[in-house]
Amino acid sequence: MYVCLCQGVTDGQIRDAIYDGCCSYREVRETTGVATQCGKCACVAKQVVRETLSDV
Ligand code: FES
């Protein structure tokens, strides 16, 4: 599903960024561009990052 409509970032892309080595929300944001425009997706994006990091 799309987490960030402004940048077209899906939850799968966020997970992939973490599997590829990102280890914080900030790194995921820099890598995928998630939440870099309106910022409305930040809450959900952070949640996906947190969930993914806890099961890597
Ligand atoms: Fe992610 Fe707007 S929906 S920055």
PDB file of C-alpha atoms and ligand atoms in Angstrom:
ATOM      1  CA  MET A   1       0.000   0.000   0.000  1.00  0.00           C
ATOM      2  CA  TYR A   2       1.055   3.605  -0.462  1.00  0.00           C
ATOM      3  CA  VAL A   3       2.326   5.238   2.693  1.00  0.00           C
ATOM      4  CA  CYS A   4       3.332   8.499   1.017  1.00  0.00           C
ATOM      5  CA  LEU A   5       1.228   9.767  -1.858  1.00  0.00           C
ATOM      6  CA  CYS A   6       3.347  12.864  -2.509  1.00  0.00           C
ATOM      7  CA  GLN A   7       6.433  10.781  -3.236  1.00  0.00           C
ATOM      8  CA  GLY A   8       4.711   7.525  -4.195  1.00  0.00           C
ATOM      9  CA  VAL A   9       6.427   5.493  -1.505  1.00  0.00           C
ATOM     10  CA  THR A  10       4.935   2.147  -0.472  1.00  0.00           C
ATOM     11  CA  ASP A  11       5.341   0.256   2.776  1.00  0.00           C
ATOM     12  CA  GLY A  12       7.271  -2.349   0.758  1.00  0.00           C
ATOM     13  CA  GLN A  13       9.788   0.293  -0.313  1.00  0.00           C
ATOM     14  CA  ILE A  14      10.252   1.361   3.289  1.00  0.00           C
ATOM     15  CA  ARG A  15      10.883  -2.257   4.310  1.00  0.00           C
ATOM     16  CA  ASP A  16      13.305  -2.758   1.432  1.00  0.00           C
ATOM     17  CA  ALA A  17      15.245   0.349   2.469  1.00  0.00           C
ATOM     18  CA  ILE A  18      15.637  -1.143   5.941  1.00  0.00           C
ATOM     19  CA  TYR A  19      16.623  -4.564   4.596  1.00  0.00           C
ATOM     20  CA  ASP A  20      19.167  -2.750   2.429  1.00  0.00           C
ATOM     21  CA  GLY A  21      20.775  -1.150   5.470  1.00  0.00           C
ATOM     22  CA  CYS A  22      18.788   1.842   6.702  1.00  0.00           C
ATOM     23  CA  CYS A  23      18.550   1.680  10.469  1.00  0.00           C
ATOM     24  CA  SER A  24      16.544   4.735  11.395  1.00  0.00           C
ATOM     25  CA  TYR A  25      13.503   6.684  10.284  1.00  0.00           C
ATOM     26  CA  ARG A  26      15.797   9.496   9.234  1.00  0.00           C
ATOM     27  CA  GLU A  27      17.811   7.248   6.933  1.00  0.00           C
ATOM     28  CA  VAL A  28      14.654   5.790   5.432  1.00  0.00           C
ATOM     29  CA  ARG A  29      13.380   9.298   4.782  1.00  0.00           C
ATOM     30  CA  GLU A  30      16.615  10.305   3.085  1.00  0.00           C
ATOM     31  CA  THR A  31      16.692   7.135   0.989  1.00  0.00           C
ATOM     32  CA  THR A  32      13.064   6.878  -0.117  1.00  0.00           C
ATOM     33  CA  GLY A  33      11.980  10.511   0.070  1.00  0.00           C
ATOM     34  CA  VAL A  34       9.029   9.523   2.264  1.00  0.00           C
ATOM     35  CA  ALA A  35       7.481  12.420   4.204  1.00  0.00           C
ATOM     36  CA  THR A  36       9.621  15.040   2.519  1.00  0.00           C
ATOM     37  CA  GLN A  37       6.695  17.036   1.122  1.00  0.00           C
ATOM     38  CA  CYS A  38       3.432  17.575   2.997  1.00  0.00           C
ATOM     39  CA  GLY A  39       4.514  15.436   5.931  1.00  0.00           C
ATOM     40  CA  LYS A  40       1.073  13.873   6.472  1.00  0.00           C
ATOM     41  CA  CYS A  41       2.477  10.397   6.057  1.00  0.00           C
ATOM     42  CA  ALA A  42       5.174  10.815   8.708  1.00  0.00           C
ATOM     43  CA  CYS A  43       3.184   9.103  11.431  1.00  0.00           C
ATOM     44  CA  VAL A  44       2.421   5.998   9.370  1.00  0.00           C
ATOM     45  CA  ALA A  45       5.912   5.962   7.886  1.00  0.00           C
ATOM     46  CA  LYS A  46       7.477   6.013  11.346  1.00  0.00           C
ATOM     47  CA  GLN A  47       5.208   3.186  12.410  1.00  0.00           C
ATOM     48  CA  VAL A  48       6.239   1.022   9.448  1.00  0.00           C
ATOM     49  CA  VAL A  49       9.900   1.748  10.178  1.00  0.00           C
ATOM     50  CA  ARG A  50       9.470   0.889  13.842  1.00  0.00           C
ATOM     51  CA  GLU A  51       7.643  -2.353  13.097  1.00  0.00           C
ATOM     52  CA  THR A  52      10.164  -3.396  10.480  1.00  0.00           C
ATOM     53  CA  LEU A  53      13.179  -2.590  12.635  1.00  0.00           C
ATOM     54  CA  SER A  54      11.743  -4.626  15.478  1.00  0.00           C
ATOM     55  CA  ASP A  55      11.560  -7.754  13.344  1.00  0.00           C
ATOM     56  CA  VAL A  56      14.807  -7.490  11.364  1.00  0.00           C
TER      57      VAL A  56
HETATM   58 FE1  FES B   1       4.150  11.808   2.224  1.00  0.00          FE
HETATM   59 FE2  FES B   1       2.877  14.019   1.523  1.00  0.00          FE
HETATM   60  S1  FES B   1       2.049  12.003   1.700  1.00  0.00           S
HETATM   61  S2  FES B   1       4.934  13.819   2.072  1.00  0.00           S
END
